Structures are given as structure tokens and as C-alpha cells.
PDB file of C-alpha atoms in Angstrom:
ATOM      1  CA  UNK A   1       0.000   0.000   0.000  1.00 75.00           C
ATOM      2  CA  UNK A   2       2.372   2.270   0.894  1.00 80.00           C
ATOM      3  CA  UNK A   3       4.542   1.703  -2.672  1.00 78.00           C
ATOM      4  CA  UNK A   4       1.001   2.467  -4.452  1.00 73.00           C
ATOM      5  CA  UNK A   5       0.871   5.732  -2.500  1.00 79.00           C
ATOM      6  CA  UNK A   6       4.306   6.855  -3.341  1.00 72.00           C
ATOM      7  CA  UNK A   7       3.692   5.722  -7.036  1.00 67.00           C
ATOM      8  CA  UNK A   8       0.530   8.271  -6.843  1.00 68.00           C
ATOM      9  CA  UNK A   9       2.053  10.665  -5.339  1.00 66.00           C
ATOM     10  CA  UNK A  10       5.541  10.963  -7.715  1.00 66.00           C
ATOM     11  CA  UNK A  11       3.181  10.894 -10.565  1.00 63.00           C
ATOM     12  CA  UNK A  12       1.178  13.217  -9.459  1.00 66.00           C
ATOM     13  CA  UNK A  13       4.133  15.837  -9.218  1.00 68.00           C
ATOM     14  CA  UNK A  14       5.869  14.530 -12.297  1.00 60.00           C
ATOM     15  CA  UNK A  15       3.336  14.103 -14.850  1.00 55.00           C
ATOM     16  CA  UNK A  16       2.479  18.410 -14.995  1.00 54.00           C
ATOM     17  CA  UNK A  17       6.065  19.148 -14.784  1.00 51.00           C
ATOM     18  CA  UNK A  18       5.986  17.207 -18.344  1.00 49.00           C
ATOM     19  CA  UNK A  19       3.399  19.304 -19.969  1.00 48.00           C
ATOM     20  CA  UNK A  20       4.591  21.457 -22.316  1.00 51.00           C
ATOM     21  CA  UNK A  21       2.570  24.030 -24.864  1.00 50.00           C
ATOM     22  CA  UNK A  22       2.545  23.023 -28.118  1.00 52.00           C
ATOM     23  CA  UNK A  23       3.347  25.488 -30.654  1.00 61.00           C
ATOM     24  CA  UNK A  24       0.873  24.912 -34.455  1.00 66.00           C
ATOM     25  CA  UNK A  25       2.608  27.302 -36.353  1.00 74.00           C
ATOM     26  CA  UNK A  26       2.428  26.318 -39.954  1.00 79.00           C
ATOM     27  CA  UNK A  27       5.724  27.256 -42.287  1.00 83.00           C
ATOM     28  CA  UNK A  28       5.753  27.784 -46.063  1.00 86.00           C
ATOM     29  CA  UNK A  29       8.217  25.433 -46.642  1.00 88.00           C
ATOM     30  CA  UNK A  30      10.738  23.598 -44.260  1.00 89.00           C
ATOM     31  CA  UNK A  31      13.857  25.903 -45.107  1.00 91.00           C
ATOM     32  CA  UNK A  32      11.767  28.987 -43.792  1.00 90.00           C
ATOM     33  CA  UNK A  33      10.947  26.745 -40.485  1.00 89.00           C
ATOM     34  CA  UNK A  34      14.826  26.165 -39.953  1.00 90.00           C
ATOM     35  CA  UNK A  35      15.654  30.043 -40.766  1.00 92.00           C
ATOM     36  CA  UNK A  36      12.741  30.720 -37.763  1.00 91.00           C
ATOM     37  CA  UNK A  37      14.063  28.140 -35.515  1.00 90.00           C
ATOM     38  CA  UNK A  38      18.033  29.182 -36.376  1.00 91.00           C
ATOM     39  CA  UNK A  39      16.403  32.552 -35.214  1.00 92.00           C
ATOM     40  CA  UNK A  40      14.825  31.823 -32.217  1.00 91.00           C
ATOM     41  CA  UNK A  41      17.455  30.068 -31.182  1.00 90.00           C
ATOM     42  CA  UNK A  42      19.271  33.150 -30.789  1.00 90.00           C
ATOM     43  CA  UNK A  43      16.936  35.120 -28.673  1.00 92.00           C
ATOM     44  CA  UNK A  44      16.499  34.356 -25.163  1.00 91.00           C
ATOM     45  CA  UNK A  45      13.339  34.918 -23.178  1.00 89.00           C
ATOM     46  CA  UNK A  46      13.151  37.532 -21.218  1.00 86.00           C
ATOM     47  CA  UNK A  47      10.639  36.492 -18.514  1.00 86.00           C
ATOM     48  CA  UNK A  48      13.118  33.604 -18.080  1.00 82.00           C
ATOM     49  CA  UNK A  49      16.782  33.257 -16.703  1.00 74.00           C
ATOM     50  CA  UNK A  50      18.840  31.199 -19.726  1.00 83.00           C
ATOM     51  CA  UNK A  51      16.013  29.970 -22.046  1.00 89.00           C
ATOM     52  CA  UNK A  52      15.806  30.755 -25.696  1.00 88.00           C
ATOM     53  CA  UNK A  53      12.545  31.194 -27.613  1.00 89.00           C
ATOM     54  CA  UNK A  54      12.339  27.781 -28.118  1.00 87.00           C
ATOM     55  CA  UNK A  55      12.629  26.279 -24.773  1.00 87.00           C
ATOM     56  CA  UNK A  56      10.771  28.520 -22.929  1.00 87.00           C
ATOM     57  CA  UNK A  57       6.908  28.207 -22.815  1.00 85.00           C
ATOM     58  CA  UNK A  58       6.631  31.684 -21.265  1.00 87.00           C
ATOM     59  CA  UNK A  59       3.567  33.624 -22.979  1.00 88.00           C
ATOM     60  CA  UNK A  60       6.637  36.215 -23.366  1.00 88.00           C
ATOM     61  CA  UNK A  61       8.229  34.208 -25.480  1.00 89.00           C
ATOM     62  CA  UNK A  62       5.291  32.083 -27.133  1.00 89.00           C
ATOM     63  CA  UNK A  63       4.677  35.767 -28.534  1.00 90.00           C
ATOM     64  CA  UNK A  64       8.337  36.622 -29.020  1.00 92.00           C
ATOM     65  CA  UNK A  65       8.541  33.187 -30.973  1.00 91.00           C
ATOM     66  CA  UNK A  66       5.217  33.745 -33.153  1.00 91.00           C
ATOM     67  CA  UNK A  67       6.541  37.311 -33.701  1.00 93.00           C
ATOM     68  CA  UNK A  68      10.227  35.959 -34.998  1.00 93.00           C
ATOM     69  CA  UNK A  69       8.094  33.530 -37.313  1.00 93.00           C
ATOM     70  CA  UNK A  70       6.188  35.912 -38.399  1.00 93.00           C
ATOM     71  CA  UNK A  71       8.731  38.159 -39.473  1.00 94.00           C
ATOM     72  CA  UNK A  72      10.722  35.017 -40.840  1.00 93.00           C
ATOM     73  CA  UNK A  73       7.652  34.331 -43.178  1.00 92.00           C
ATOM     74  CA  UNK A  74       7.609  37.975 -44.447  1.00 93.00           C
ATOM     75  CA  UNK A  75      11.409  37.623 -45.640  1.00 91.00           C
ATOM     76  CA  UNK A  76      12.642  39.579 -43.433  1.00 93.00           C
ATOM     77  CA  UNK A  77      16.526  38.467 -42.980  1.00 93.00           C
ATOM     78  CA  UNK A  78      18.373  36.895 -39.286  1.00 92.00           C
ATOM     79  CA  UNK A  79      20.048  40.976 -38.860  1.00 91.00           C
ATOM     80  CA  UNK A  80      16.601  42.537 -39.745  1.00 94.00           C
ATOM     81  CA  UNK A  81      14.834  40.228 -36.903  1.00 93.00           C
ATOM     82  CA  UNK A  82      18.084  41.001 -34.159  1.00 92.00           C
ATOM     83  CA  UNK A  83      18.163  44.238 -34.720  1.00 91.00           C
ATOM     84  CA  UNK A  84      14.245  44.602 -34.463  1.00 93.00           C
ATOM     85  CA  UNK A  85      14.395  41.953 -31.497  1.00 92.00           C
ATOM     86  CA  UNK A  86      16.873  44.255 -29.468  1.00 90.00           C
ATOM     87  CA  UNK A  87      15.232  47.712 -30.071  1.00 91.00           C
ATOM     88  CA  UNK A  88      12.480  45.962 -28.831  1.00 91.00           C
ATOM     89  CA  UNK A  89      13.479  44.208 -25.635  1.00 88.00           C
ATOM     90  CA  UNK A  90      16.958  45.747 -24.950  1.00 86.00           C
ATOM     91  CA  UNK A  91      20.561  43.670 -25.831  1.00 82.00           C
ATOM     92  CA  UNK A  92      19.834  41.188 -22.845  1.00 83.00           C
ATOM     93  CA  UNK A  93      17.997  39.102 -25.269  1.00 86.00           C
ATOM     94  CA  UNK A  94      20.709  38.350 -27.447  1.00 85.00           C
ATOM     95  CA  UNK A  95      22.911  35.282 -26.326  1.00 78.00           C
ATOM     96  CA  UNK A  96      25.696  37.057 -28.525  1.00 77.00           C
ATOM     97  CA  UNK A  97      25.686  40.888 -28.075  1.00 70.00           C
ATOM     98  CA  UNK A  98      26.850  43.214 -30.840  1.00 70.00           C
ATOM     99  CA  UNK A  99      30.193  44.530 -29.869  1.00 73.00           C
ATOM    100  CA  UNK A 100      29.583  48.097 -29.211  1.00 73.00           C
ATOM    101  CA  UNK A 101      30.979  51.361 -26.589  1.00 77.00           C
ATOM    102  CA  UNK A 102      28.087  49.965 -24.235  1.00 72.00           C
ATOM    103  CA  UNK A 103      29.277  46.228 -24.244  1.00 72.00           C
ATOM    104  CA  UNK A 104      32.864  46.766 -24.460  1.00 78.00           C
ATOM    105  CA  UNK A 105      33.044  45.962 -20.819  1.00 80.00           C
ATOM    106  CA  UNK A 106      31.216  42.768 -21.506  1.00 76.00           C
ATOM    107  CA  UNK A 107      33.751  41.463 -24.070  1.00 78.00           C
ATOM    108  CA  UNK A 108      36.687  42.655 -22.816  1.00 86.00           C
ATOM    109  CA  UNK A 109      36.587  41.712 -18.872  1.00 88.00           C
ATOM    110  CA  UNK A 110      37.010  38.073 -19.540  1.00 90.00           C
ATOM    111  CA  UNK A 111      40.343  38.280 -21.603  1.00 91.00           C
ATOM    112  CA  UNK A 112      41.951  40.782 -18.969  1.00 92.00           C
ATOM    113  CA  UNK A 113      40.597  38.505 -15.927  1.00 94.00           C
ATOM    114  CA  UNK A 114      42.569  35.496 -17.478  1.00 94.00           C
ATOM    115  CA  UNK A 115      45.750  38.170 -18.404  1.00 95.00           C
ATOM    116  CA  UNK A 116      45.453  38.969 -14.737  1.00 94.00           C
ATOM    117  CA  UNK A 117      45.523  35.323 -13.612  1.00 96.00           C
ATOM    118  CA  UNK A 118      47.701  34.667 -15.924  1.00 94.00           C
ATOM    119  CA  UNK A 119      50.219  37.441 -14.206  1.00 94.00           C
ATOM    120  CA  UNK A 120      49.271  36.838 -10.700  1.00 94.00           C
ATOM    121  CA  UNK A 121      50.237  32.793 -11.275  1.00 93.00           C
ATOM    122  CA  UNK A 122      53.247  33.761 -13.174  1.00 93.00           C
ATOM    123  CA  UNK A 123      54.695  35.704 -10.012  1.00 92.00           C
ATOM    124  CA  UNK A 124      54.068  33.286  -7.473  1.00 91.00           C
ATOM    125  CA  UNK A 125      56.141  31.199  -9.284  1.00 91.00           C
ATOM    126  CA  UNK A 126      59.001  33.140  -9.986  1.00 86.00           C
ATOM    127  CA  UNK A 127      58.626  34.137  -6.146  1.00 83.00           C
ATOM    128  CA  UNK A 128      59.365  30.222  -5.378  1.00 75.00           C
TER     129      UNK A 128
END
């Protein structure tokens, strides 16, 4: 009895965790639904922490993800749909930010962190 109960009860916190929206959006052809999908693979949500468009089942990004197919299905090209994307929602949603004055602190921390590192391990063993 008690195995049934535990059964029951695991399902009954698994199975909703499984649910997942289903997305009927209907493409012209199948290379405009991999030029949408390349796309929206490129945006992340942001309602959510790391998720692209296509992970996330945020109505944020159900919308965000309609509106990139959309826009796909109109011709527009991958930089038209960025560039739209972040004047819309701000750089956070791209994964890949352009490299600009405002993100130059962004790309360029990480190689001076390691340089640093690199220095600080250097003299500790010369010091030996």
C-alpha cells in the first residue's frame, strides 16, 4: 500500500512538470521553419533566466517566438529580426551581443581577468 501511495504521489508531481505548450505554427516550406528556428534560437526569453525562444513556454516568449516567425515568413533576414528583437526588448535578449561602446566591458573583462591570472600565477612562481 504504501509503494502504491508513493507511485501516486511521484506521478502526481511529475506528470504536470511534463506538460509542455505546443506550438501549431504552420511554415511555407521547411527551409523557412529552420531560418525561424536558427532565429529563435538566438533570442532568449526575457521572462526567463537562460532559455531561448524555443525552450521557454513563457507567454513572453510564445509571442516573441510567433513574432520571430512571423517576421521570418515575411522575408525579413536573421540581422533585420536582431536588430528589431533588441530595439524591442533591450541587448539582454541576445545570447551574442553586438560589440559596441556599451558592451565593451562585456567582451573585454574576460580576456583581462585570465591576463590577470595569468600574471598573478606567473609571479608566485618566480617568487618560489
Amino acid at each position: 500500500m504504501r509503494w502504491l501511495t508513493a507511485l501516486l504521489l511521484w506521478g502526481s508531481i511529475t506528470l504536470p512538470l511534463a506538460a509542455q505548450i505546443v506550438d501549431t505554427w504552420a511554415f511555407t516550406s521547411p527551409e523557412m521553419q529552420e531560418r525561424a528556428l536558427a532565429v529563435a534560437g538566438q533570442i532568449r526569453c526575457p521572462q526567463c533566466q537562460n532559455q531561448s525562444l524555443l525552450e521557454s513556454n513563457a507567454p513572453a516568449a510564445v509571442a516573441m517566438r510567433h513574432e520571430v516567425f512571423a517576421m521570418t515568413e515575411q522575408g525579413k533576414t536573421q540581422a533585420e529580426i536582431m536588430s528589431f528583437m533588441t530595439a524591442r526588448y533591450g541587448n539582454f535578449v541576445r545570447y551574442q551581443p553586438a560589440f559596441e561602446s556599451s558592451t565593451l566591458l562585456l567582451w573585454g573583462l574576460p580576456p583581462l581577468m585570465l591576463g590577470a591570472i595569468g600574471l598573478v600565477l606567473w609571479r608566485r612562481r618566480k617568487a618560489e
